[in-house]
XYZ file of N, CA and C in Angstrom:
759
model
N -35.005 57.557 -34.371
C -33.612 57.895 -34.040
C -33.598 59.260 -33.380
N -32.802 59.347 -32.325
C -32.716 60.630 -31.629
C -31.689 61.518 -32.309
N -31.996 62.880 -32.343
C -31.086 63.856 -32.917
C -30.717 64.875 -31.856
N -29.491 65.335 -31.959
C -29.076 66.416 -31.069
C -29.122 67.728 -31.828
N -29.580 68.777 -31.166
C -29.677 70.103 -31.793
C -28.304 70.712 -31.913
N -27.903 71.177 -33.109
C -26.582 71.804 -33.251
C -26.437 72.981 -32.289
N -25.296 73.068 -31.716
C -24.997 74.129 -30.761
C -23.947 75.037 -31.371
N -24.236 76.337 -31.410
C -23.313 77.302 -31.974
C -22.820 78.206 -30.860
N -21.488 78.222 -30.721
C -20.918 79.111 -29.714
C -20.598 80.440 -30.376
N -21.180 81.473 -29.863
C -20.956 82.787 -30.462
C -19.625 83.383 -30.066
N -19.335 84.517 -30.655
C -18.084 85.221 -30.378
C -18.181 85.884 -29.021
N -17.187 85.600 -28.150
C -17.165 86.206 -26.837
C -16.044 87.202 -26.643
N -15.300 87.327 -27.641
C -14.209 88.298 -27.519
C -13.230 88.097 -28.634
N -12.362 89.058 -28.750
C -11.357 88.981 -29.795
C -10.505 87.760 -29.603
N -10.298 87.020 -30.663
C -9.446 85.831 -30.617
C -10.111 84.616 -30.043
N -11.364 84.716 -29.669
C -12.023 83.549 -29.092
C -12.302 82.512 -30.166
N -12.251 81.231 -29.744
C -12.542 80.151 -30.686
C -14.041 80.021 -30.877
N -14.393 79.585 -32.055
C -15.792 79.304 -32.333
C -15.934 77.802 -32.465
N -16.732 77.190 -31.578
C -16.942 75.747 -31.573
C -18.316 75.428 -32.111
N -18.337 74.604 -33.103
C -19.618 74.241 -33.691
C -19.730 72.717 -33.720
N -20.731 72.189 -33.094
C -21.042 70.750 -33.170
C -22.200 70.602 -34.132
N -21.967 69.901 -35.187
C -23.008 69.810 -36.209
C -23.276 68.357 -36.556
N -24.373 68.117 -37.174
C -24.701 66.793 -37.704
C -25.575 66.009 -36.762
N -26.526 65.298 -37.285
C -27.388 64.453 -36.450
C -26.598 63.259 -35.887
N -26.964 62.827 -34.694
C -26.353 61.655 -34.083
C -24.989 61.893 -33.490
N -24.480 63.057 -33.453
C -23.187 63.319 -32.832
C -23.350 63.342 -31.310
N -22.512 62.553 -30.592
C -22.628 62.518 -29.134
C -21.323 62.011 -28.528
N -21.092 62.274 -27.251
C -19.938 61.757 -26.517
C -20.299 60.413 -25.886
N -19.247 59.520 -25.589
C -19.531 58.217 -24.977
C -18.456 57.848 -23.967
N -18.821 56.989 -23.025
C -17.881 56.430 -22.062
C -17.640 54.952 -22.409
N -16.436 54.473 -22.106
C -16.096 53.073 -22.364
C -15.821 52.380 -21.035
N -16.377 51.207 -20.838
C -16.168 50.441 -19.604
C -15.665 49.043 -19.948
N -14.791 48.513 -19.090
C -14.226 47.184 -19.314
C -14.339 46.345 -18.048
N -14.734 45.093 -18.215
C -14.695 44.157 -17.093
C -13.867 42.952 -17.516
N -13.231 42.282 -16.556
C -12.351 41.160 -16.893
C -12.504 40.033 -15.898
N -12.089 38.871 -16.321
C -12.093 37.691 -15.454
C -10.675 37.130 -15.424
N -10.107 37.006 -14.248
C -8.757 36.473 -14.100
C -8.829 34.996 -13.739
N -8.009 34.192 -14.409
C -7.983 32.760 -14.141
C -6.811 32.404 -13.234
N -7.031 31.403 -12.395
C -5.963 30.897 -11.537
C -6.036 29.382 -11.544
N -4.965 28.743 -11.999
C -4.921 27.285 -12.069
C -3.820 26.764 -11.148
N -4.108 25.686 -10.479
C -3.076 25.033 -9.679
C -3.237 23.531 -9.838
N -2.198 22.882 -10.328
C -2.258 21.435 -10.528
C -2.227 20.714 -9.184
N -2.835 19.548 -9.167
C -2.775 18.723 -7.967
C -1.401 18.088 -7.832
N -1.201 17.374 -6.733
C 0.086 16.735 -6.477
C -0.099 15.242 -6.259
N 0.918 14.500 -6.621
C 0.965 13.064 -6.342
C 2.333 12.781 -5.744
N 2.340 12.364 -4.498
C 3.596 12.190 -3.779
C 3.443 11.042 -2.785
N 4.455 10.200 -2.756
C 4.442 9.064 -1.830
C 5.180 9.398 -0.540
N 4.711 8.782 0.513
C 5.459 8.804 1.773
C 5.505 7.379 2.302
N 6.683 6.924 2.683
C 6.833 5.576 3.224
C 7.088 5.649 4.724
N 6.545 4.690 5.425
C 6.701 4.609 6.879
C 7.266 3.239 7.225
N 8.350 3.236 7.961
C 9.005 1.977 8.324
C 8.259 1.262 9.435
N 8.120 -0.038 9.274
C 7.626 -0.855 10.363
C 8.797 -1.367 11.185
N 8.539 -2.255 12.108
C 9.593 -2.812 12.954
C 10.271 -3.969 12.233
N 11.558 -3.854 11.906
C 12.250 -4.949 11.206
C 12.403 -6.157 12.125
N 12.512 -7.323 11.524
C 12.674 -8.552 12.314
C 13.685 -9.459 11.632
N 14.259 -10.366 12.413
C 15.219 -11.320 11.867
C 14.958 -12.685 12.485
N 15.076 -13.705 11.639
C 14.931 -15.075 12.128
C 16.117 -15.883 11.621
N 16.448 -16.932 12.340
C 17.577 -17.756 11.944
C 17.843 -18.839 12.965
N 18.684 -19.799 12.616
C 18.912 -20.952 13.501
C 19.589 -20.595 14.814
N 20.300 -19.461 14.862
C 21.030 -19.121 16.087
C 20.393 -17.972 16.869
N 19.237 -17.465 16.389
C 18.574 -16.380 17.106
C 18.118 -16.891 18.468
N 18.533 -16.218 19.514
C 18.164 -16.615 20.869
C 19.088 -17.635 21.475
N 19.984 -18.216 20.678
C 20.897 -19.236 21.199
C 22.124 -18.599 21.851
N 22.619 -17.513 21.250
C 23.811 -16.847 21.774
C 23.430 -15.854 22.869
N 24.472 -15.329 23.551
C 24.198 -14.272 24.525
C 23.903 -12.966 23.807
N 23.744 -11.877 24.562
C 23.320 -10.608 23.974
C 24.296 -10.084 22.929
N 25.578 -10.360 23.086
C 26.569 -9.891 22.113
C 26.335 -10.542 20.759
N 25.884 -11.780 20.768
C 25.716 -12.527 19.527
C 24.393 -12.300 18.829
N 23.516 -11.456 19.395
C 22.215 -11.218 18.784
C 22.298 -10.123 17.721
N 21.433 -10.175 16.718
C 21.402 -9.117 15.695
C 20.891 -7.809 16.288
N 21.358 -6.690 15.762
C 20.934 -5.366 16.218
C 20.092 -4.743 15.108
N 18.811 -4.488 15.399
C 17.871 -3.998 14.413
C 17.522 -2.534 14.669
N 17.336 -1.769 13.602
C 16.865 -0.395 13.740
C 16.277 0.091 12.430
N 15.479 1.143 12.511
C 14.926 1.778 11.311
C 14.661 3.240 11.629
N 14.659 4.078 10.585
C 14.349 5.493 10.749
C 13.637 5.986 9.500
N 12.818 7.018 9.678
C 12.030 7.579 8.593
C 12.510 8.987 8.287
N 12.917 9.225 7.053
C 13.400 10.538 6.653
C 12.268 11.522 6.415
N 12.611 12.808 6.408
C 11.622 13.858 6.172
C 11.162 13.844 4.721
N 9.968 14.369 4.497
C 9.402 14.422 3.151
C 9.938 15.650 2.429
N 10.638 15.464 1.299
C 11.167 16.612 0.551
C 10.094 17.243 -0.322
N 10.492 18.156 -1.186
C 9.542 18.822 -2.075
C 8.977 17.843 -3.098
N 7.745 18.113 -3.540
C 7.109 17.310 -4.586
C 8.015 17.326 -5.828
N 8.167 16.190 -6.534
C 7.382 14.961 -6.408
C 8.079 13.859 -5.632
N 9.256 14.127 -5.105
C 10.028 13.067 -4.467
C 9.422 12.641 -3.133
N 9.463 11.342 -2.895
C 9.035 10.824 -1.603
C 10.191 10.819 -0.627
N 9.914 10.393 0.576
C 10.953 10.377 1.607
C 11.794 9.107 1.510
N 12.786 9.004 2.362
C 13.684 7.840 2.363
C 13.641 7.160 3.725
N 13.679 5.840 3.712
C 13.761 5.056 4.943
C 15.163 4.491 5.085
N 15.552 4.283 6.316
C 16.846 3.658 6.581
C 16.632 2.458 7.487
N 16.914 1.268 6.966
C 16.873 0.046 7.773
C 18.307 -0.400 8.041
N 18.561 -0.848 9.263
C 19.907 -1.293 9.616
C 19.844 -2.614 10.370
N 20.648 -3.547 9.930
C 20.811 -4.812 10.640
C 22.297 -5.050 10.836
N 22.728 -5.077 12.079
C 24.110 -5.405 12.415
C 24.174 -6.835 12.955
N 25.322 -7.473 12.770
C 25.563 -8.817 13.284
C 24.765 -9.880 12.532
N 24.652 -9.690 11.216
C 23.965 -10.667 10.369
C 24.782 -11.952 10.314
N 24.080 -13.070 10.407
C 24.733 -14.384 10.469
C 24.258 -15.252 9.308
N 25.129 -16.049 8.706
C 24.669 -16.986 7.667
C 23.486 -17.808 8.160
N 22.451 -17.892 7.343
C 21.232 -18.587 7.737
C 20.140 -17.652 8.216
N 20.460 -16.352 8.461
C 19.461 -15.396 8.928
C 18.586 -14.893 7.784
N 17.334 -14.604 8.102
C 16.402 -13.953 7.181
C 15.932 -12.665 7.829
N 16.071 -11.560 7.101
C 15.818 -10.231 7.639
C 14.641 -9.611 6.891
N 13.618 -9.158 7.618
C 12.395 -8.636 7.012
C 12.191 -7.169 7.379
N 11.949 -6.338 6.345
C 11.745 -4.904 6.519
C 10.322 -4.534 6.089
N 9.410 -4.219 7.024
C 8.048 -3.811 6.636
C 8.020 -2.337 6.229
N 7.246 -2.034 5.179
C 7.104 -0.661 4.696
C 5.641 -0.424 4.339
N 5.081 0.683 4.833
C 3.735 1.095 4.460
C 3.835 2.332 3.583
N 3.152 2.300 2.429
C 3.213 3.389 1.465
C 1.889 4.165 1.481
N 1.995 5.497 1.577
C 0.826 6.388 1.564
C 0.942 7.365 0.391
N -0.207 7.852 -0.054
C -0.258 8.951 -1.016
C -0.569 10.215 -0.221
N 0.422 11.083 -0.046
C 0.234 12.293 0.759
C -0.049 13.518 -0.107
N -0.307 13.303 -1.397
C -0.673 14.396 -2.277
C -2.173 14.593 -2.305
N -2.669 15.169 -3.412
C -4.098 15.439 -3.560
C -4.726 14.660 -4.709
N -3.921 13.869 -5.421
C -4.409 13.079 -6.549
C -4.178 11.596 -6.289
N -5.048 10.750 -6.811
C -4.894 9.318 -6.609
C -3.824 8.752 -7.544
N -3.377 7.532 -7.240
C -2.375 6.892 -8.082
C -2.253 5.425 -7.747
N -1.209 4.804 -8.285
C -1.013 3.377 -8.059
C 0.472 3.062 -8.036
N 0.841 2.113 -7.180
C 2.207 1.607 -7.146
C 2.329 0.550 -8.236
N 3.214 0.796 -9.202
C 3.347 -0.090 -10.355
C 4.468 -1.106 -10.212
N 5.577 -0.688 -9.616
C 6.738 -1.568 -9.534
C 7.641 -1.160 -8.384
N 8.544 -2.049 -8.076
C 9.532 -1.822 -7.023
C 10.897 -2.134 -7.621
N 11.818 -1.207 -7.494
C 13.153 -1.426 -8.055
C 14.164 -1.667 -6.940
N 15.078 -2.558 -7.219
C 16.135 -2.887 -6.258
C 17.482 -2.545 -6.882
N 18.287 -1.761 -6.153
C 19.616 -1.372 -6.613
C 20.643 -1.789 -5.577
N 21.537 -2.701 -5.909
C 22.530 -3.145 -4.924
C 23.580 -2.079 -4.678
N 24.262 -2.219 -3.569
C 25.452 -1.410 -3.298
C 26.545 -1.947 -4.218
N 27.081 -1.070 -5.093
C 28.003 -1.528 -6.129
C 29.460 -1.537 -5.691
N 29.749 -1.126 -4.458
C 31.137 -1.120 -4.018
C 31.665 -2.550 -3.916
N 32.951 -2.707 -4.105
C 33.550 -4.045 -4.110
C 33.355 -4.746 -2.776
N 33.500 -4.015 -1.685
C 33.351 -4.646 -0.372
C 31.912 -5.087 -0.147
N 30.940 -4.241 -0.550
C 29.538 -4.595 -0.366
C 29.169 -5.817 -1.193
N 29.704 -5.899 -2.409
C 29.411 -7.041 -3.269
C 29.890 -8.353 -2.657
N 30.922 -8.282 -1.843
C 31.419 -9.492 -1.181
C 30.373 -10.086 -0.254
N 29.517 -9.211 0.306
C 28.426 -9.687 1.154
C 27.178 -9.968 0.340
N 26.826 -9.057 -0.568
C 25.574 -9.189 -1.320
C 25.530 -10.449 -2.178
N 26.670 -10.955 -2.581
C 26.679 -12.163 -3.405
C 26.164 -13.385 -2.640
N 26.129 -13.285 -1.307
C 25.589 -14.371 -0.486
C 24.146 -14.111 -0.059
N 23.574 -12.963 -0.485
C 22.219 -12.603 -0.074
C 21.229 -12.785 -1.225
N 19.991 -13.042 -0.866
C 18.885 -12.960 -1.820
C 17.901 -11.916 -1.308
N 17.096 -11.361 -2.223
C 16.102 -10.364 -1.839
C 14.792 -10.685 -2.555
N 13.695 -10.484 -1.863
C 12.381 -10.606 -2.467
C 11.481 -9.511 -1.891
N 10.487 -9.119 -2.675
C 9.532 -8.100 -2.250
C 8.160 -8.740 -2.175
N 7.459 -8.495 -1.090
C 6.126 -9.050 -0.905
C 5.132 -7.916 -0.654
N 3.888 -8.122 -1.076
C 2.824 -7.146 -0.864
C 1.665 -7.859 -0.184
N 0.975 -7.136 0.670
C -0.150 -7.734 1.387
C -1.433 -7.514 0.589
N -2.062 -8.609 0.210
C -3.305 -8.565 -0.556
C -4.364 -9.359 0.194
N -5.420 -8.665 0.629
C -6.494 -9.315 1.389
C -5.945 -10.054 2.606
N -4.961 -9.442 3.240
C -4.412 -10.012 4.462
C -3.368 -11.086 4.261
N -3.018 -11.373 3.003
C -2.057 -12.433 2.706
C -0.816 -11.828 2.062
N 0.372 -12.201 2.548
C 1.616 -11.727 1.952
C 1.903 -12.524 0.691
N 2.076 -11.804 -0.416
C 2.256 -12.422 -1.731
C 3.521 -11.892 -2.371
N 4.332 -12.792 -2.939
C 5.551 -12.363 -3.622
C 5.211 -11.517 -4.835
N 5.901 -10.388 -4.968
C 5.734 -9.537 -6.142
C 6.520 -10.156 -7.288
N 5.945 -10.142 -8.480
C 6.564 -10.790 -9.627
C 7.889 -10.150 -10.022
N 8.789 -10.978 -10.494
C 10.056 -10.483 -11.029
C 10.012 -10.404 -12.546
N 8.818 -10.596 -13.121
C 8.632 -10.441 -14.563
C 7.313 -9.728 -14.795
N 7.267 -8.847 -15.791
C 6.026 -8.130 -16.065
C 5.171 -8.813 -17.122
N 5.557 -10.008 -17.564
C 4.795 -10.656 -18.631
C 4.549 -12.144 -18.401
N 5.408 -12.803 -17.644
C 5.300 -14.260 -17.546
C 4.141 -14.703 -16.669
N 3.783 -13.886 -15.688
C 2.729 -14.288 -14.772
C 3.191 -15.296 -13.747
N 4.487 -15.636 -13.763
C 5.016 -16.591 -12.795
C 5.078 -15.969 -11.409
N 5.011 -16.800 -10.415
C 5.090 -16.309 -9.040
C 6.443 -15.666 -8.783
N 6.453 -14.668 -7.895
C 7.703 -14.021 -7.545
C 8.623 -14.957 -6.793
N 9.906 -14.757 -6.948
C 10.892 -15.586 -6.271
C 12.024 -14.713 -5.751
N 12.763 -15.176 -4.748
C 13.941 -14.424 -4.307
C 14.959 -14.332 -5.440
N 15.658 -13.203 -5.507
C 16.655 -12.992 -6.549
C 17.998 -12.665 -5.909
N 19.103 -12.838 -6.622
C 20.411 -12.483 -6.063
C 20.470 -10.995 -5.705
N 21.009 -10.697 -4.535
C 21.019 -9.319 -4.041
C 22.182 -8.499 -4.576
N 23.027 -9.090 -5.398
C 24.174 -8.350 -5.918
C 23.943 -7.821 -7.334
N 22.693 -7.943 -7.849
C 22.393 -7.432 -9.187
C 21.115 -6.591 -9.135
N 21.016 -5.549 -9.977
C 19.790 -4.731 -10.008
C 18.602 -5.551 -10.495
N 17.435 -5.265 -9.952
C 16.236 -6.008 -10.353
C 15.002 -5.127 -10.217
N 13.959 -5.514 -10.945
C 12.675 -4.825 -10.868
C 11.583 -5.830 -10.542
N 10.732 -5.460 -9.611
C 9.583 -6.284 -9.233
C 8.328 -5.571 -9.734
N 7.440 -6.320 -10.396
C 6.281 -5.716 -11.053
C 4.987 -6.093 -10.342
N 4.051 -5.124 -10.323
C 2.765 -5.360 -9.684
C 1.628 -5.433 -10.691
N 1.914 -5.740 -11.943
C 0.868 -5.764 -12.961
C 0.445 -7.192 -13.304
N 0.030 -7.945 -12.302
C -0.439 -9.304 -12.560
C -1.796 -9.499 -11.910
N -2.151 -10.707 -11.521
C -3.531 -11.045 -11.211
C -4.232 -10.074 -10.273
N -3.596 -9.678 -9.173
C -4.307 -8.779 -8.273
C -4.025 -7.315 -8.568
N -3.233 -7.041 -9.596
C -3.082 -5.683 -10.098
C -2.224 -4.775 -9.236
N -1.992 -3.537 -9.708
C -1.219 -2.550 -8.942
C -1.918 -2.222 -7.622
N -1.169 -1.614 -6.740
C -1.728 -1.214 -5.449
C -2.194 0.237 -5.540
N -3.501 0.445 -5.558
C -4.059 1.782 -5.724
C -4.035 2.542 -4.404
N -3.798 3.839 -4.512
C -3.705 4.699 -3.337
C -4.598 5.923 -3.524
N -5.400 6.226 -2.517
C -6.188 7.451 -2.491
C -5.440 8.500 -1.661
N -5.661 9.796 -1.937
C -4.989 10.830 -1.143
C -5.243 10.651 0.348
N -4.178 10.644 1.101
C -4.261 10.417 2.555
C -3.124 11.185 3.232
N -3.145 12.529 3.123
C -2.016 13.316 3.640
C -1.811 13.215 5.143
N -2.849 12.787 5.866
C -2.732 12.659 7.322
C -2.302 11.267 7.767
N -2.026 10.391 6.791
C -1.642 9.007 7.084
C -2.681 8.317 7.965
N -3.942 8.530 7.628
C -5.013 7.953 8.427
C -5.047 6.435 8.292
N -5.347 5.779 9.404
C -5.713 4.371 9.365
C -7.177 4.301 8.942
N -7.697 3.096 8.732
C -9.089 2.952 8.323
C -10.035 3.546 9.360
N -9.776 3.281 10.635
C -10.661 3.790 11.685
C -10.578 5.312 11.786
N -9.387 5.862 11.647
C -9.235 7.314 11.698
C -9.919 7.975 10.512
N -9.779 7.371 9.339
C -10.407 7.928 8.148
C -11.923 7.924 8.287
N -12.474 6.831 8.772
C -13.911 6.728 8.948
C -14.413 7.778 9.930
N -13.672 7.979 11.011
C -14.069 8.959 12.022
C -14.038 10.380 11.489
N -13.211 10.610 10.453
C -13.091 11.950 9.881
C -13.848 12.114 8.571
N -14.696 11.156 8.252
C -15.545 11.281 7.087
C -14.910 10.908 5.768
N -13.769 10.209 5.790
C -13.097 9.807 4.558
C -13.427 8.357 4.221
N -13.329 8.040 2.934
C -13.462 6.654 2.523
C -12.328 5.838 3.135
N -12.609 4.602 3.498
C -11.590 3.751 4.110
C -10.902 2.846 3.095
N -11.220 2.995 1.801
C -10.620 2.145 0.772
C -9.300 2.731 0.274
N -8.341 1.890 0.007
C -7.092 2.259 -0.662
C -6.352 3.394 0.045
N -6.299 3.321 1.356
C -5.625 4.369 2.127
C -4.114 4.175 2.157
N -3.661 2.943 1.960
C -2.234 2.658 2.009
C -1.977 1.317 1.354
N -0.703 1.015 1.142
C -0.292 -0.290 0.614
C 0.822 -0.821 1.507
N 0.734 -2.076 1.867
C 1.706 -2.679 2.783
C 2.650 -3.610 2.029
N 3.941 -3.361 2.187
C 4.976 -4.171 1.561
C 5.942 -4.671 2.621
N 6.727 -5.649 2.237
C 7.878 -6.015 3.058
C 8.989 -6.528 2.151
N 10.210 -6.181 2.531
C 11.411 -6.566 1.793
C 12.121 -7.629 2.619
N 12.440 -8.742 2.002
C 13.009 -9.876 2.724
C 14.388 -10.202 2.160
N 15.402 -10.117 3.009
C 16.762 -10.511 2.652
C 17.098 -11.812 3.369
N 17.753 -12.725 2.669
C 18.193 -13.979 3.271
C 19.685 -14.151 3.025
N 20.399 -14.500 4.070
C 21.843 -14.727 3.996
C 22.051 -16.230 3.830
N 22.532 -16.627 2.655
C 22.699 -18.053 2.358
C 23.580 -18.728 3.388
N 23.080 -19.801 3.936
C 23.868 -20.618 4.860
C 24.475 -21.754 4.051
N 25.747 -21.644 3.756
C 26.367 -22.613 2.851
C 26.474 -24.012 3.455
N 26.279 -24.144 4.757
C 26.351 -25.478 5.351
C 25.100 -26.285 5.028
N 23.996 -25.582 4.737
C 22.762 -26.275 4.359
C 22.415 -26.052 2.895
N 23.068 -25.040 2.266
C 22.856 -24.775 0.846
C 24.209 -24.725 0.145
N 24.836 -25.873 -0.062
C 26.176 -25.888 -0.661
C 26.190 -25.170 -2.010
N 27.225 -24.387 -2.236
C 27.336 -23.642 -3.474
C 28.084 -24.426 -4.551
N 28.980 -25.289 -4.132
C 29.767 -26.038 -5.109
C 28.997 -27.225 -5.663
N 29.369 -27.613 -6.896
C 28.694 -28.732 -7.548
C 28.905 -30.031 -6.790
N 30.027 -30.120 -6.071
C 30.310 -31.347 -5.344
C 29.723 -31.327 -3.933
N 29.008 -30.231 -3.613
C 28.366 -30.166 -2.309
C 29.280 -29.741 -1.191
N 30.462 -29.250 -1.509
C 31.379 -28.835 -0.451
C 30.907 -27.552 0.206
N 31.280 -27.346 1.463
C 30.910 -26.141 2.195
C 31.721 -24.964 1.677
N 31.032 -23.885 1.375
C 31.691 -22.707 0.820
C 32.293 -21.849 1.928
N 33.488 -21.359 1.708
C 34.132 -20.466 2.666
C 33.559 -19.062 2.487
N 32.893 -18.536 3.516
C 32.255 -17.224 3.436
C 33.038 -16.161 4.217
N 34.311 -16.396 4.445
C 35.104 -15.447 5.227
C 35.143 -14.058 4.595
N 35.009 -13.982 3.260
C 35.081 -12.681 2.594
C 33.936 -11.769 2.999
N 32.874 -12.351 3.564
C 31.708 -11.557 3.954
C 31.747 -11.143 5.424
N 32.723 -11.613 6.178
C 32.770 -11.294 7.603
C 33.057 -9.812 7.819
N 32.236 -9.170 8.661
C 32.446 -7.773 9.020
C 32.169 -6.782 7.910
N 31.620 -7.242 6.800
C 31.377 -6.372 5.645
C 29.972 -5.793 5.727
N 29.825 -4.521 5.306
C 28.507 -3.885 5.281
C 28.103 -3.566 3.847
N 26.801 -3.474 3.622
C 26.258 -3.130 2.305
C 25.019 -2.267 2.505
N 24.789 -1.337 1.585
C 23.640 -0.430 1.673
C 22.881 -0.394 0.347
N 22.129 -1.442 0.037
C 21.330 -1.429 -1.196
C 20.109 -0.519 -1.030
N 19.433 -0.221 -2.153
C 18.277 0.661 -2.145
C 17.077 -0.014 -2.789
N 15.928 0.134 -2.150
C 14.667 -0.347 -2.719
C 13.758 0.860 -2.909
N 13.235 1.051 -4.126
C 12.399 2.204 -4.433
C 11.017 1.747 -4.907
N 9.981 2.401 -4.380
C 8.612 2.101 -4.780
C 8.192 3.148 -5.806
N 7.839 2.676 -6.997
C 7.566 3.567 -8.126
C 6.051 3.560 -8.383
N 5.464 4.751 -8.339
C 4.021 4.874 -8.512
C 3.696 5.913 -9.567
N 2.491 5.805 -10.145
C 2.055 6.687 -11.221
C 0.677 7.259 -10.894
N 0.518 8.576 -11.118
C -0.789 9.200 -10.957
C -1.763 8.629 -11.997
N -2.987 8.293 -11.562
C -3.974 7.719 -12.472
C -5.232 8.577 -12.443
N -5.324 9.579 -13.346
C -6.504 10.455 -13.349
C -7.752 9.708 -13.791
């Protein structure tokens, strides 16, 4: 053990202090501190939908002049803050009994975490005027699996095939059956398979393709009355409706 020699300060003048350091092992020391700062940032999971070109088919498509043809349009809204996805707007004017209207939608994961689309919810326009039209409509949701359009189930347990449902009531379509939910990998650039491959990304699960199909019941071929009489659909003439379809997805770590 090292010892320090006691140091005695002698008297240097009247009133001067006398400092004496005594005892073995007495010494001065310095203290040093180092630290590590942590920074955490959670990943994001956010959907973005892109509208395809809507289409309409029916017995009178192409038969009438330009005034009598349906007017189709779609627009894609901006992406808001996480976690909300964007909104699409599909518009069909001049809908005719017997017409079937199809809205294609491609869903991307523009966040940094993977996830899956679990279900699709349908919410009708609840206004009285809109219900006058929606009561004559049916809606179904289809998903593309291995290149084939397949009806999304309207039950999460029965395993029965999906079917069109009345468009005037809220409904949920489930993707938890034989081919499972639609998995999505992060794809903030909305890459196609070829673009992803060219940029060094995996080409699997880059997007999910859906389409929403509305059909306007033609009462002349689908009588509503028990006696088969033709139903008067005048209450639906000139009426508009704005239902909402939402794609619900969950992050899957």
